C-alpha cells in the first residue's frame, strides 16, 4: 500500500459517481463504472474543464466542453486535439478506496513533451504545439531540442522540400537572443507552428541516395551540382548534395549552393538564396550531423525556380540581366586585380547603388572588386541600400509592393550570411543580383519618403510608449509615425536592445505571417552585424523594419490567443471560469 492514500468509502462512490477528491495535492475525479473504480486527473488535458462533469458510457469518458473522449481505465484519448488524461492506481481494501497520487511515470516529462510536439506537428494542432513548447521549457529541455524536432519533421514531411515553414523556424531561432526571455518560448511556438502549417496534408520528402563513390574531388561535385540545377534535374542534384555532405566541409557546401543559385539571376524573387542561408543557419544551431537530412530539401525548389532573366523587367528597357552576366564574366580578372589590396568604402558608395542608372551601380561594384573589396563588404553595402528602399517606401504604392522591397532586403541579408561562409568568387554574382534588384525597386521610392531626422531631445520611455501604441491602430500615417518614433527613440539615447525586445514582442503577438517575420529577423541580424562599425547604418535597419511592421499590424492575433491559453493551462488556471 506504499504511496496509496485513503480517499473515500467504496459504498459512497458506488452510490454517487463521480466524486471529486483531493489527494497528494491533486484534484482527482473518482469514477465507479461497470463494477470497477477509476481515478483520473480531474482537469481535461485539452483545456482544463472538470472531467467530473462529463459522462461515462461503455468505458468512454467524454468531456462536455469540447467533447474530448478518453478510455476510462488508461486515460488514452480518442481525439488528436486532446492529450491523454493522467490516471492513478486504485485499490479497494476493507471497503475503503485508496489512490496512489504519485505513481512512477511511464515516460519522463522531457520525452513525453517531445512526443507531444511530434504529434502536434503531424496533426497541425497549434494548441498541442504550444503546450509541448511550454512543457519542454518547463522540463529544462534545451531550445535546440524542439528546433531539431521541427527541423527534421519539416525536412521529412514536405515533398517540395524546404519552404516558408523551415525558414520561419530558423528565423525564430535567430531572433531568440534579441527577445525578452518570456518571448523566446513564443518564438519557438511560432516557428514550429509555421512548419506544421507548411507540411499539413503534404506527402513526405524522399531524398535520392548518395553516389557510392568517395573519389570525386569537391570541384567536380560543385560542377555536377551546377549542371544538374541548370538542367532542372532535381533527382541528380539530390544525389550530388548527399555525396557532398559526406565528402566536403561546410565552406565547400556553401560555395556549391551559392554557385548553383547564382548561375541564373535572382531565383524566385530572392527566396531560393535566402532559404539556402537559413538552412545553413539552422544547421549551425541544431548540429551539422543533420545536414544529410536537411540540405537535400533545398534542391526541388532550387531546380524549379523562376529565373529573373526570363522576366521582362530584367530585360527591358535595359538588359540588366545581361549587365550582371557581363560583370560576372570579368570577375576572375577583377578579383586578381584586387588581390592584396585594401578597399575603403567611398562616402557616396550607397548613393551610387541607388542611382537611376544600373550601369553606375554595377560599375561602382566592379571597381570596388578590383580595388580589393570582399564580397562580404559589398554585400553589407547592398543590404544598406536595400534597407533604404524599405525605409523610404512610398505608401501611395499598392500594399503588395511592400513585398517587392522586402524581397530585395531579405535577399541582401542572405548574401551577407553566405559571404561570411565562403570566399567563392560566385558570391560576388549574388551581390550584383542584389544591386540590380535595388535598382529595379527605385520606382517604389518615387518620390522617396524622407529619412527621419529627429532632434533627439524626447524622453526615450515616452517615445517607446508612443511607438508601441502606433502598432495598435490603423491610420493613414501609421507607417511614417513608426519610422519617425524609432529614429527619435535611438537619437534620444534609447537602448537598441530594448527597442528590439519591444519590436519582437509586437511581431510575436500578431498573426504577422511569413514576410514580416523574415523582415524583422533580417533587420535585427543586420543591425547586430554593423552597429559597432556603422551606427547610422544600424539605425537605418531598425527604422526600415519598424515601418514594414507597422504596415502589417494590427491583426486578429489568433495565434497569440492560442499561446495564452496554453500558458494559462500550464500555470494550472481554470480558464473555463470567468
Short mmCIF file of C-alpha atoms in Angstrom, two decimals, residues 104-317:
data_model
loop_
_atom_site.label_atom_id
_atom_site.label_comp_id
_atom_site.label_asym_id
_atom_site.label_seq_id
_atom_site.Cartn_x
_atom_site.Cartn_y
_atom_site.Cartn_z
CA UNK A 104 6.21 6.34 -11.26
CA UNK A 105 5.76 7.97 -14.68
CA UNK A 106 5.91 5.61 -17.61
CA UNK A 107 7.58 8.29 -19.71
CA UNK A 108 9.92 11.03 -18.40
CA UNK A 109 8.40 14.52 -18.86
CA UNK A 110 11.01 15.59 -21.42
CA UNK A 111 10.31 12.52 -23.59
CA UNK A 112 6.57 12.89 -23.17
CA UNK A 113 6.56 16.53 -24.29
CA UNK A 114 8.81 15.72 -27.21
CA UNK A 115 6.33 13.06 -28.29
CA UNK A 116 3.50 15.56 -27.91
CA UNK A 117 5.36 18.07 -30.06
CA UNK A 118 5.81 15.49 -32.80
CA UNK A 119 2.09 14.68 -32.53
CA UNK A 120 1.16 18.36 -32.78
CA UNK A 121 3.32 18.77 -35.87
CA UNK A 122 1.80 15.73 -37.56
CA UNK A 123 -1.75 16.89 -36.89
CA UNK A 124 -1.01 20.64 -37.34
CA UNK A 125 -2.58 21.38 -33.93
CA UNK A 126 -1.48 24.79 -32.71
CA UNK A 127 -2.63 24.30 -29.12
CA UNK A 128 -0.79 20.97 -28.81
CA UNK A 129 2.36 22.58 -30.25
CA UNK A 130 2.05 25.46 -27.79
CA UNK A 131 1.58 23.12 -24.83
CA UNK A 132 4.54 20.99 -25.88
CA UNK A 133 6.74 24.05 -26.32
CA UNK A 134 5.90 25.19 -22.79
CA UNK A 135 6.22 21.67 -21.41
CA UNK A 136 9.69 21.19 -22.87
CA UNK A 137 10.78 24.53 -21.48
CA UNK A 138 9.37 23.62 -18.07
CA UNK A 139 11.30 20.35 -18.18
CA UNK A 140 14.52 22.35 -18.74
CA UNK A 141 14.99 20.86 -22.19
CA UNK A 142 17.48 22.94 -24.26
CA UNK A 143 15.88 25.03 -27.04
CA UNK A 144 17.84 23.05 -29.61
CA UNK A 145 15.62 20.02 -28.93
CA UNK A 146 12.32 21.50 -30.21
CA UNK A 147 14.24 23.19 -33.03
CA UNK A 148 15.66 19.82 -34.03
CA UNK A 149 12.27 18.12 -33.83
CA UNK A 150 10.75 20.85 -36.01
CA UNK A 151 13.62 20.77 -38.49
CA UNK A 152 13.63 17.03 -39.02
CA UNK A 153 9.84 16.95 -39.27
CA UNK A 154 9.85 19.75 -41.84
CA UNK A 155 12.60 18.02 -43.80
CA UNK A 156 10.79 14.69 -43.85
CA UNK A 157 7.18 15.68 -44.47
CA UNK A 158 7.05 18.16 -47.34
CA UNK A 159 7.56 16.69 -50.79
CA UNK A 160 8.51 20.07 -52.28
CA UNK A 161 11.29 20.38 -49.73
CA UNK A 162 12.40 23.44 -47.83
CA UNK A 163 9.75 26.15 -47.63
CA UNK A 164 8.49 29.08 -45.63
CA UNK A 165 7.89 26.94 -42.53
CA UNK A 166 11.51 25.90 -42.01
CA UNK A 167 12.65 29.41 -42.94
CA UNK A 168 10.39 30.81 -40.21
CA UNK A 169 11.72 28.26 -37.72
CA UNK A 170 15.29 29.31 -38.50
CA UNK A 171 14.38 33.00 -38.25
CA UNK A 172 12.72 32.49 -34.86
CA UNK A 173 15.83 30.70 -33.64
CA UNK A 174 17.96 33.64 -34.77
CA UNK A 175 15.68 36.15 -33.04
CA UNK A 176 15.83 34.45 -29.65
CA UNK A 177 18.81 36.34 -28.24
CA UNK A 178 17.19 39.70 -29.00
CA UNK A 179 13.87 38.81 -27.36
CA UNK A 180 12.57 39.03 -23.83
CA UNK A 181 13.08 35.68 -22.06
CA UNK A 182 9.29 35.26 -21.90
CA UNK A 183 9.06 35.69 -25.68
CA UNK A 184 11.65 33.08 -26.58
CA UNK A 185 9.19 30.25 -25.99
CA UNK A 186 6.61 32.14 -28.04
CA UNK A 187 9.11 32.46 -30.89
CA UNK A 188 9.70 28.70 -30.88
CA UNK A 189 5.94 28.14 -30.93
CA UNK A 190 5.59 30.50 -33.92
CA UNK A 191 8.36 28.72 -35.82
CA UNK A 192 7.08 25.23 -35.05
CA UNK A 193 3.53 26.21 -35.95
CA UNK A 194 4.76 27.53 -39.30
CA UNK A 195 6.45 24.20 -40.01
CA UNK A 196 3.26 22.31 -39.18
CA UNK A 197 1.19 24.57 -41.44
CA UNK A 198 3.68 24.23 -44.28
CA UNK A 199 3.63 20.43 -44.07
CA UNK A 200 -0.11 19.97 -43.48
CA UNK A 201 -1.62 17.47 -45.94
CA UNK A 202 1.69 17.23 -47.81
CA UNK A 203 3.22 13.93 -48.92
CA UNK A 204 6.66 13.13 -47.45
CA UNK A 205 10.01 14.06 -48.96
CA UNK A 206 12.20 11.18 -50.13
CA UNK A 207 15.73 12.25 -51.00
CA UNK A 208 17.72 10.29 -53.54
CA UNK A 209 20.61 8.14 -52.31
CA UNK A 210 24.15 9.47 -52.40
CA UNK A 211 26.58 8.35 -55.07
CA UNK A 212 28.58 5.30 -54.00
CA UNK A 213 31.92 6.82 -54.93
CA UNK A 214 34.22 8.59 -52.48
CA UNK A 215 36.81 9.56 -55.07
CA UNK A 216 35.23 12.67 -56.56
CA UNK A 217 37.05 15.93 -55.74
CA UNK A 218 35.00 18.87 -54.40
CA UNK A 219 35.42 20.91 -57.59
CA UNK A 220 33.85 18.12 -59.61
CA UNK A 221 30.92 17.81 -57.19
CA UNK A 222 30.32 21.55 -57.49
CA UNK A 223 30.44 21.25 -61.27
CA UNK A 224 27.92 18.40 -61.22
CA UNK A 225 25.60 20.22 -58.86
CA UNK A 226 25.60 23.36 -61.00
CA UNK A 227 24.90 21.33 -64.13
CA UNK A 228 22.02 19.36 -62.60
CA UNK A 229 20.39 22.50 -61.21
CA UNK A 230 20.84 24.25 -64.55
CA UNK A 231 19.08 21.32 -66.25
CA UNK A 232 16.37 21.31 -63.55
CA UNK A 233 17.38 17.75 -62.68
CA UNK A 234 16.37 17.64 -59.00
CA UNK A 235 16.98 13.89 -58.61
CA UNK A 236 20.54 14.10 -59.85
CA UNK A 237 21.21 17.21 -57.80
CA UNK A 238 19.98 15.49 -54.62
CA UNK A 239 22.44 12.64 -55.15
CA UNK A 240 25.26 15.12 -55.58
CA UNK A 241 24.27 17.03 -52.44
CA UNK A 242 24.20 13.91 -50.29
CA UNK A 243 27.58 12.90 -51.67
CA UNK A 244 28.98 16.36 -50.96
CA UNK A 245 27.65 16.34 -47.39
CA UNK A 246 29.65 13.18 -46.76
CA UNK A 247 32.81 14.38 -48.52
CA UNK A 248 33.03 18.19 -48.20
CA UNK A 249 33.44 20.79 -45.47
CA UNK A 250 30.86 23.48 -44.75
CA UNK A 251 32.65 26.18 -46.70
CA UNK A 252 32.67 23.99 -49.80
CA UNK A 253 28.99 23.20 -49.35
CA UNK A 254 28.24 26.91 -49.12
CA UNK A 255 30.28 27.55 -52.28
CA UNK A 256 28.41 24.79 -54.10
CA UNK A 257 24.97 26.18 -53.26
CA UNK A 258 25.96 29.80 -53.96
CA UNK A 259 27.39 28.86 -57.35
CA UNK A 260 24.29 26.92 -58.41
CA UNK A 261 21.93 29.60 -57.08
CA UNK A 262 23.70 32.39 -58.98
CA UNK A 263 24.20 30.69 -62.34
CA UNK A 264 20.81 32.26 -63.02
CA UNK A 265 19.51 35.58 -61.78
CA UNK A 266 17.66 36.27 -58.52
CA UNK A 267 15.83 32.95 -58.28
CA UNK A 268 12.18 33.18 -57.17
CA UNK A 269 12.49 36.84 -56.18
CA UNK A 270 15.46 36.01 -53.99
CA UNK A 271 13.75 33.33 -51.91
CA UNK A 272 15.99 30.47 -53.02
CA UNK A 273 19.26 32.02 -51.82
CA UNK A 274 17.55 33.18 -48.64
CA UNK A 275 16.36 29.62 -47.98
CA UNK A 276 19.88 28.30 -48.52
CA UNK A 277 21.23 30.75 -45.97
CA UNK A 278 18.52 29.88 -43.46
CA UNK A 279 19.22 26.16 -43.84
CA UNK A 280 22.88 26.76 -43.03
CA UNK A 281 21.96 28.95 -40.05
CA UNK A 282 19.57 26.34 -38.70
CA UNK A 283 22.19 23.61 -39.02
CA UNK A 284 24.58 25.82 -37.05
CA UNK A 285 22.04 25.70 -34.21
CA UNK A 286 20.92 22.08 -34.19
CA UNK A 287 24.16 20.46 -35.40
CA UNK A 288 25.63 19.61 -38.77
CA UNK A 289 25.03 15.91 -38.23
CA UNK A 290 21.57 16.70 -39.65
CA UNK A 291 22.95 18.15 -42.90
CA UNK A 292 22.35 14.93 -44.85
CA UNK A 293 18.67 15.22 -43.96
CA UNK A 294 18.27 18.97 -44.39
CA UNK A 295 20.33 20.17 -47.35
CA UNK A 296 18.72 17.89 -49.99
CA UNK A 297 15.37 19.57 -49.21
CA UNK A 298 16.71 22.77 -50.80
CA UNK A 299 17.05 21.10 -54.18
CA UNK A 300 13.50 20.76 -55.59
CA UNK A 301 12.67 24.45 -55.46
CA UNK A 302 16.18 25.44 -56.50
CA UNK A 303 15.89 23.32 -59.64
CA UNK A 304 12.37 24.50 -60.40
CA UNK A 305 12.90 28.19 -59.56
CA UNK A 306 11.72 31.14 -61.59
CA UNK A 307 14.81 32.76 -63.18
CA UNK A 308 14.80 36.53 -63.27
CA UNK A 309 16.48 36.72 -66.70
CA UNK A 310 13.23 35.25 -68.02
CA UNK A 311 11.29 38.28 -66.77
CA UNK A 312 10.71 41.33 -68.93
CA UNK A 313 11.67 43.64 -66.03
CA UNK A 314 15.20 42.23 -66.10
CA UNK A 315 15.40 42.54 -69.90
CA UNK A 316 13.51 45.71 -70.85
CA UNK A 317 14.07 48.60 -71.32
#
